[in-house]
Coordinates of C-alpha atoms and ligand atoms in Angstrom, one line a residue:
M1353 CA 219.5 -64.3 -46.0
K1354 CA 222.6 -64.5 -43.9
P1355 CA 222.0 -64.4 -40.2
L1356 CA 223.8 -61.1 -39.7
I1357 CA 222.0 -59.4 -42.7
L1358 CA 218.7 -60.9 -41.2
A1359 CA 219.3 -59.5 -37.8
M1360 CA 220.1 -56.1 -39.3
A1361 CA 216.9 -56.1 -41.4
L1362 CA 214.9 -57.0 -38.3
V1363 CA 216.4 -54.2 -36.3
L1364 CA 215.7 -51.6 -39.1
A1365 CA 212.2 -53.0 -39.5
V1366 CA 211.3 -52.5 -35.9
P1367 CA 209.9 -49.0 -35.6
L1368 CA 211.1 -46.9 -32.6
P1369 CA 208.5 -46.0 -30.2
A1370 CA 207.1 -42.5 -31.1
Q1371 CA 208.0 -41.0 -27.8
A1372 CA 211.6 -42.0 -27.8
H1373 CA 212.8 -39.7 -30.7
P1374 CA 210.2 -37.2 -31.3
R1375 CA 210.9 -35.1 -34.6
Q1376 CA 212.0 -31.5 -34.3
P1377 CA 208.9 -29.7 -33.3
R1378 CA 207.4 -27.3 -35.8
D1379 CA 206.8 -24.4 -33.5
L1380 CA 206.8 -23.6 -29.7
R1381 CA 203.3 -25.1 -29.2
E1382 CA 204.4 -28.4 -30.4
L1383 CA 207.6 -28.1 -28.3
A1384 CA 205.4 -27.5 -25.3
Q1385 CA 203.4 -30.6 -26.1
Q1386 CA 206.4 -32.6 -26.6
T1387 CA 208.2 -31.5 -23.5
G1388 CA 205.0 -31.5 -21.2
I1389 CA 205.3 -27.9 -20.1
R1390 CA 203.5 -24.7 -21.4
I1391 CA 205.5 -22.0 -23.3
G1392 CA 204.2 -18.6 -22.8
T1393 CA 204.6 -15.0 -23.5
A1394 CA 203.8 -11.4 -22.0
V1395 CA 201.1 -9.8 -24.3
D1396 CA 201.0 -6.2 -25.1
V1397 CA 197.4 -5.2 -25.5
A1398 CA 197.8 -2.4 -28.0
S1399 CA 199.7 -4.9 -30.3
L1400 CA 197.0 -7.5 -29.8
R1401 CA 194.3 -5.1 -30.9
D1402 CA 196.2 -3.5 -33.8
E1403 CA 198.6 -5.8 -35.4
A1404 CA 197.4 -9.0 -37.4
D1405 CA 201.1 -10.2 -37.5
Y1406 CA 201.4 -10.0 -33.8
R1407 CA 198.2 -11.9 -33.2
K1408 CA 199.2 -14.5 -35.8
V1409 CA 202.6 -15.3 -34.2
L1410 CA 201.2 -15.1 -30.6
N1411 CA 198.4 -17.5 -31.1
R1412 CA 200.5 -19.9 -33.3
E1413 CA 203.3 -20.2 -30.9
F1414 CA 202.2 -19.8 -27.4
S1415 CA 200.1 -22.0 -25.1
H1416 CA 200.3 -19.6 -22.2
V1417 CA 200.1 -15.9 -21.6
T1418 CA 200.6 -13.1 -19.2
A1419 CA 199.1 -9.6 -19.6
E1420 CA 202.3 -7.4 -19.8
N1421 CA 200.5 -4.3 -18.0
A1422 CA 196.9 -4.8 -18.4
M1423 CA 196.3 -6.6 -15.0
K1424 CA 198.3 -4.2 -13.0
W1425 CA 196.6 -2.0 -10.5
E1426 CA 197.0 1.3 -12.4
S1427 CA 195.5 -0.4 -15.4
V1428 CA 192.4 -1.9 -13.7
E1429 CA 191.4 1.0 -11.2
P1430 CA 193.0 4.2 -12.5
E1431 CA 190.4 6.2 -10.4
R1432 CA 189.3 5.1 -7.0
G1433 CA 186.3 2.7 -7.5
T1434 CA 186.3 3.1 -11.3
Y1435 CA 187.2 -0.3 -12.9
T1436 CA 188.5 -0.5 -16.5
W1437 CA 188.7 -4.2 -17.4
Q1438 CA 188.5 -3.8 -21.2
D1439 CA 192.3 -4.5 -21.7
A1440 CA 192.6 -7.3 -19.1
D1441 CA 189.4 -8.8 -20.6
A1442 CA 190.8 -8.7 -24.1
V1443 CA 193.8 -10.7 -23.0
V1444 CA 191.7 -13.3 -21.3
A1445 CA 189.3 -13.6 -24.2
N1446 CA 192.0 -13.9 -26.7
A1447 CA 193.7 -16.7 -24.5
L1448 CA 190.4 -18.7 -23.9
R1449 CA 189.8 -18.7 -27.7
H1450 CA 193.3 -20.1 -28.5
D1451 CA 193.8 -22.7 -25.7
Q1452 CA 196.2 -20.5 -23.8
K1453 CA 196.5 -20.9 -20.1
I1454 CA 196.7 -17.5 -18.2
R1455 CA 199.1 -16.2 -15.6
G1456 CA 197.6 -13.4 -13.8
H1457 CA 200.1 -10.5 -13.3
N1458 CA 200.0 -9.1 -10.6
L1459 CA 198.0 -8.5 -7.4
V1460 CA 200.5 -6.7 -5.1
W1461 CA 203.6 -4.7 -6.4
H1462 CA 205.3 -1.6 -5.5
N1463 CA 205.3 -0.2 -9.1
Q1464 CA 202.3 0.7 -11.5
L1465 CA 200.0 1.7 -8.5
P1466 CA 197.4 4.3 -9.3
A1467 CA 198.1 7.9 -8.5
W1468 CA 195.0 8.1 -6.1
L1469 CA 196.5 5.4 -4.1
T1470 CA 200.1 6.5 -3.7
T1471 CA 199.2 10.2 -3.2
G1472 CA 196.5 9.3 -0.8
V1473 CA 198.9 7.4 1.4
E1474 CA 201.6 10.1 1.1
N1475 CA 199.4 12.8 2.2
G1476 CA 197.8 10.8 4.9
T1477 CA 194.3 10.9 3.6
I1478 CA 194.4 7.2 3.4
G1479 CA 195.3 5.8 6.8
D1480 CA 196.9 2.3 7.6
A1481 CA 193.6 0.5 8.5
E1482 CA 191.8 1.8 5.4
L1483 CA 194.9 0.9 3.1
R1484 CA 194.7 -2.7 4.4
D1485 CA 191.1 -2.8 3.4
I1486 CA 191.9 -1.2 0.0
L1487 CA 194.5 -3.8 -0.6
R1488 CA 192.2 -6.7 0.3
D1489 CA 189.3 -5.4 -1.8
H1490 CA 191.7 -4.9 -4.8
I1491 CA 193.0 -8.5 -4.5
M1492 CA 189.6 -10.1 -4.0
T1493 CA 187.9 -8.0 -6.7
E1494 CA 190.4 -8.9 -9.4
A1495 CA 191.0 -12.3 -8.4
R1496 CA 187.2 -13.0 -8.3
R1497 CA 186.6 -11.3 -11.6
Y1498 CA 188.9 -13.9 -13.3
R1499 CA 188.1 -16.8 -11.0
G1500 CA 188.5 -20.2 -12.7
K1501 CA 190.2 -18.7 -15.7
I1502 CA 193.7 -18.0 -14.4
R1503 CA 196.1 -20.9 -14.0
A1504 CA 198.5 -19.1 -11.7
W1505 CA 198.5 -15.6 -10.1
D1506 CA 201.6 -13.6 -9.4
V1507 CA 200.1 -12.7 -6.0
V1508 CA 203.1 -10.7 -4.7
N1509 CA 205.7 -9.3 -7.1
E1510 CA 209.4 -8.4 -6.2
V1511 CA 208.9 -8.2 -2.5
V1512 CA 212.6 -8.8 -1.5
D1513 CA 215.2 -6.2 -2.6
D1514 CA 218.7 -6.9 -4.1
D1515 CA 220.5 -6.7 -0.5
G1516 CA 218.1 -9.5 0.7
N1517 CA 215.9 -7.3 2.7
L1518 CA 212.0 -7.2 2.5
R1519 CA 211.5 -4.4 -0.1
Q1520 CA 210.5 -0.9 1.2
S1521 CA 207.2 -0.2 -0.2
I1522 CA 203.9 1.5 0.9
W1523 CA 202.9 -2.0 1.9
L1524 CA 205.8 -2.9 4.1
T1525 CA 205.8 0.5 5.7
H1526 CA 202.1 0.8 6.5
L1527 CA 200.9 -2.8 6.8
G1528 CA 204.1 -4.4 8.1
P1529 CA 205.5 -7.8 6.8
G1530 CA 202.2 -9.7 7.4
Y1531 CA 200.8 -8.1 4.3
I1532 CA 202.5 -10.8 2.3
A1533 CA 200.6 -13.8 4.1
D1534 CA 197.4 -11.8 3.9
A1535 CA 197.8 -11.3 0.2
F1536 CA 197.9 -15.0 -0.4
R1537 CA 195.0 -15.7 1.9
W1538 CA 192.8 -13.2 0.3
A1539 CA 193.7 -14.4 -3.3
H1540 CA 193.0 -18.0 -2.3
R1541 CA 189.7 -17.0 -0.9
A1542 CA 188.7 -15.3 -4.1
D1543 CA 190.0 -18.0 -6.5
P1544 CA 190.6 -21.3 -4.5
H1545 CA 191.9 -23.1 -7.7
A1546 CA 194.5 -20.8 -9.0
K1547 CA 198.2 -21.6 -8.2
L1548 CA 199.4 -18.7 -6.1
Y1549 CA 203.0 -17.5 -6.7
L1550 CA 205.7 -15.3 -5.3
N1551 CA 207.5 -13.8 -8.5
D1552 CA 210.9 -12.1 -8.5
Y1553 CA 213.9 -11.2 -10.7
N1554 CA 217.6 -11.9 -9.9
I1555 CA 216.7 -14.9 -7.8
E1556 CA 218.4 -17.0 -10.5
W1557 CA 221.7 -16.0 -9.0
N1558 CA 221.6 -13.3 -6.2
T1559 CA 222.4 -15.3 -3.0
A1560 CA 221.1 -12.6 -0.6
K1561 CA 217.8 -12.4 -2.4
I1562 CA 217.5 -16.1 -2.7
E1563 CA 218.3 -16.8 1.0
T1564 CA 215.6 -14.2 2.0
T1565 CA 213.1 -15.5 -0.3
Y1566 CA 213.7 -19.1 0.8
T1567 CA 213.1 -18.2 4.4
L1568 CA 210.2 -16.2 3.8
I1569 CA 208.4 -19.0 1.8
K1570 CA 209.5 -21.6 4.4
D1571 CA 207.9 -19.5 7.1
L1572 CA 204.7 -18.9 5.1
K1573 CA 204.3 -22.7 4.3
A1574 CA 205.0 -23.3 8.1
Q1575 CA 202.1 -20.9 8.9
G1576 CA 199.8 -22.7 6.5
V1577 CA 199.7 -19.8 4.1
P1578 CA 198.4 -20.9 0.5
I1579 CA 201.5 -20.3 -1.5
H1580 CA 202.0 -22.8 -4.4
G1581 CA 204.7 -21.5 -6.7
I1582 CA 207.8 -19.5 -7.2
G1583 CA 208.2 -17.5 -10.4
F1584 CA 211.8 -16.8 -11.6
Q1585 CA 211.4 -13.8 -14.0
G1586 CA 214.8 -14.6 -15.9
H1587 CA 215.7 -11.1 -17.1
L1588 CA 219.2 -11.8 -18.4
G1589 CA 221.8 -10.0 -20.5
I1590 CA 224.6 -11.7 -22.6
Q1591 CA 227.0 -9.2 -21.0
Y1592 CA 226.7 -11.1 -17.8
D1593 CA 227.6 -14.6 -17.1
Y1594 CA 224.8 -17.1 -17.5
P1595 CA 223.6 -18.1 -14.0
G1596 CA 224.7 -21.6 -14.0
D1597 CA 223.2 -22.4 -10.6
W1598 CA 219.7 -21.7 -11.7
P1599 CA 218.4 -25.2 -11.9
A1600 CA 219.9 -26.0 -8.5
V1601 CA 218.1 -23.0 -7.0
M1602 CA 214.9 -24.1 -8.7
R1603 CA 215.3 -27.6 -7.2
R1604 CA 215.7 -26.0 -3.7
F1605 CA 212.5 -24.2 -3.9
A1606 CA 210.8 -27.3 -5.4
D1607 CA 211.9 -29.2 -2.4
L1608 CA 209.7 -26.9 -0.3
G1609 CA 206.8 -28.4 -2.2
L1610 CA 206.4 -25.5 -4.7
E1611 CA 205.7 -25.5 -8.4
V1612 CA 208.3 -23.4 -10.3
A1613 CA 208.1 -21.4 -13.4
V1614 CA 210.1 -19.1 -15.6
T1615 CA 207.7 -16.2 -15.9
E1616 CA 209.4 -13.3 -17.8
M1617 CA 212.4 -14.6 -19.7
D1618 CA 214.4 -12.3 -22.1
V1619 CA 218.0 -12.0 -23.0
R1620 CA 219.1 -8.5 -23.9
M1621 CA 222.4 -7.3 -25.4
V1622 CA 224.3 -4.1 -25.9
L1623 CA 223.5 -3.0 -29.5
P1624 CA 224.4 -3.4 -32.4
V1625 CA 223.3 -6.9 -33.0
T1626 CA 226.0 -9.3 -34.3
P1627 CA 225.9 -12.9 -35.4
E1628 CA 228.0 -13.7 -32.4
K1629 CA 225.9 -11.9 -29.9
L1630 CA 222.8 -13.7 -31.3
A1631 CA 224.4 -17.1 -30.9
T1632 CA 225.3 -16.3 -27.2
Q1633 CA 221.7 -15.2 -26.7
A1634 CA 220.4 -18.5 -28.3
D1635 CA 222.7 -20.4 -25.9
Y1636 CA 221.2 -18.4 -22.9
Y1637 CA 217.6 -19.3 -23.9
R1638 CA 218.5 -22.9 -24.6
R1639 CA 220.1 -23.3 -21.2
A1640 CA 217.3 -21.6 -19.5
L1641 CA 214.6 -24.0 -21.0
S1642 CA 216.9 -27.1 -20.5
G1643 CA 217.3 -26.0 -16.8
C1644 CA 213.5 -25.7 -16.5
L1645 CA 213.0 -29.1 -18.1
S1646 CA 215.5 -30.7 -15.8
V1647 CA 213.4 -29.8 -12.8
S1648 CA 210.2 -31.8 -12.7
A1649 CA 208.3 -29.0 -10.8
C1650 CA 209.0 -26.6 -13.5
R1651 CA 205.7 -26.3 -15.4
E1652 CA 205.9 -23.2 -17.3
F1653 CA 208.5 -21.2 -19.5
T1654 CA 207.3 -17.7 -20.3
V1655 CA 209.1 -15.0 -22.3
W1656 CA 208.5 -11.3 -21.6
G1657 CA 207.3 -10.3 -25.0
F1658 CA 208.3 -12.3 -28.1
T1659 CA 209.3 -9.7 -30.7
D1660 CA 211.9 -7.0 -30.7
R1661 CA 209.2 -4.8 -32.2
H1662 CA 207.5 -4.6 -28.8
S1663 CA 209.9 -5.0 -25.9
W1664 CA 210.3 -3.1 -22.6
V1665 CA 214.1 -3.4 -22.8
P1666 CA 215.1 -0.4 -25.0
G1667 CA 213.0 1.9 -23.0
W1668 CA 214.7 0.8 -19.7
F1669 CA 218.2 0.0 -20.7
D1670 CA 220.1 2.7 -22.6
G1671 CA 221.8 1.2 -25.8
E1672 CA 220.5 -2.3 -25.2
G1673 CA 217.7 -4.4 -26.8
A1674 CA 217.1 -7.3 -29.3
A1675 CA 216.1 -9.4 -26.2
C1676 CA 213.4 -11.4 -27.9
L1677 CA 212.9 -14.7 -29.9
F1678 CA 211.6 -12.8 -33.0
D1679 CA 213.1 -9.7 -34.6
E1680 CA 211.1 -6.6 -35.3
N1681 CA 209.7 -8.2 -38.5
Y1682 CA 208.6 -11.3 -36.7
A1683 CA 211.4 -13.4 -38.2
P1684 CA 212.6 -16.1 -35.8
K1685 CA 216.0 -15.5 -34.4
P1686 CA 218.8 -18.2 -33.6
A1687 CA 217.2 -18.1 -30.0
Y1688 CA 214.0 -19.5 -31.4
Q1689 CA 215.6 -22.3 -33.3
A1690 CA 217.8 -23.1 -30.3
L1691 CA 214.5 -23.5 -28.1
L1692 CA 213.0 -25.9 -30.7
S1693 CA 216.1 -28.1 -30.5
V1694 CA 215.9 -28.6 -26.6
K1695 CA 214.6 -31.9 -25.5
R1696 CA 213.4 -33.1 -22.0
G1697 CA 215.9 -35.2 -20.0
Ligands
G3I2478 O1 200.2 3.9 -19.7 C1 201.0 4.9 -20.2 C2 200.5 5.5 -21.7 O2 199.3 6.1 -21.2 C3 201.5 6.2 -22.3 O3 200.9 6.8 -23.5 C4 202.8 5.5 -22.4 C5 203.8 6.5 -23.0 O4 205.1 6.1 -22.8 O5 203.3 5.2 -21.2 C6 202.3 4.2 -20.7 O6 202.9 3.7 -19.6 C7 203.9 2.8 -19.7 C8 203.5 1.3 -19.4 O7 204.6 0.4 -19.4 C9 202.4 0.8 -20.4 O8 202.9 0.7 -21.7 C10 205.0 3.2 -18.8 O9 205.5 4.4 -19.2 C11 206.1 2.1 -18.8 O10 207.0 2.5 -17.7 C12 205.6 0.8 -18.5 O11 206.6 -0.1 -18.3 C13 206.3 -1.5 -18.0 C14 207.1 -1.7 -16.7 O12 206.8 -3.2 -16.3 C15 206.7 -0.8 -15.6 O13 207.2 -1.1 -14.4 C16 206.7 -2.5 -19.1 O14 205.8 -2.3 -20.2 C17 206.6 -3.9 -18.5 O15 207.2 -4.7 -19.4 C18 207.2 -4.0 -17.2 O16 207.1 -5.3 -16.8 C19 207.7 -5.7 -15.7 C20 206.9 -6.8 -15.0 O17 205.6 -6.3 -14.6 C21 207.6 -7.2 -13.6 N1 208.9 -7.5 -13.7 C22 209.7 -6.7 -14.4 C23 209.2 -6.4 -15.9 C24 210.0 -5.5 -16.7 O18 210.3 -4.2 -16.0

């Protein structure tokens, strides 16, 4: 054999290390394994119970889950002192059966509060000191119930508004800004191993919101408050420019010593759906996952529902929809294929 041909034959004969060029993953679970993060979805309990197709795709594709509504206060304590854990328990049980890590969502929010609580505060039958006790009991009861089962809790959700002020809510008005530190401390006491997150939307790009959130977290860390992560919800729309600075924002928070996650990703569009819009949507999903993978502190990439059959978007944005990775019939969309093509580094 001539030397050149021999050299070529040797090169061809040496197998590439398996890690260097992993084959295209078969599904999102395999993608998650190859890239070393978890890929998750919000779970709608009614669909989990009623639809075999929903369960099939959920459990085949996803290695992390968040209850879309079932762990919120109005769901778990609709009447004062009466706890209804069935829906939240169903999400947790399904996750444990299918090797899915769990994000608890959420412990403190200004939305989806039970009427007994908001009415009691409004009409003054619940005073400020009692309100603080109620919040502490809620956080500790829920975090204790799922102690050891929740990888990460969204302890406070959306506490900064779009102008960069602490959000007006019954919590801020009646308890003062210290409720945020208290919430993290109580959650930590109830479940010392869960990663405790602040979770918000528009912090992918809104400078005022980013700066206030940054200062808030820096102060919490300086006080020794147990906060471990920041969740970027990632509710995007293709009619808006892609937030290109997002990875840099993630890095800034990671430099505070935080873990980072994409917690509620979806990409809506003005209907009707066209192939061009689906291609743009695919690009937004691809860039979001690549961005997360470019930041070593980014551990989780969760979408807010995986099928256009069950998405919050059409109910909230008139004339918009089709925001998910699968269509109404559970067929994968270009965005799904785009995610599978993403590689780390
Ligand atoms: O519980 C009632 C049910 O009894 C009734 O039959 C039904 C009829 O419409 O409504 C049910 O309540 C709905 C609830 O979802 C549960 O399905 C509410 O009307 C509806 O407003 C509520 O929307 C949820 C929304 O949060 C509320 O703020 C969405 O499903 C949920 O996707 C959305 O999730 C939020 C995250 O928690 C935080 N970040 C933003 C994200 C999107 O808004």
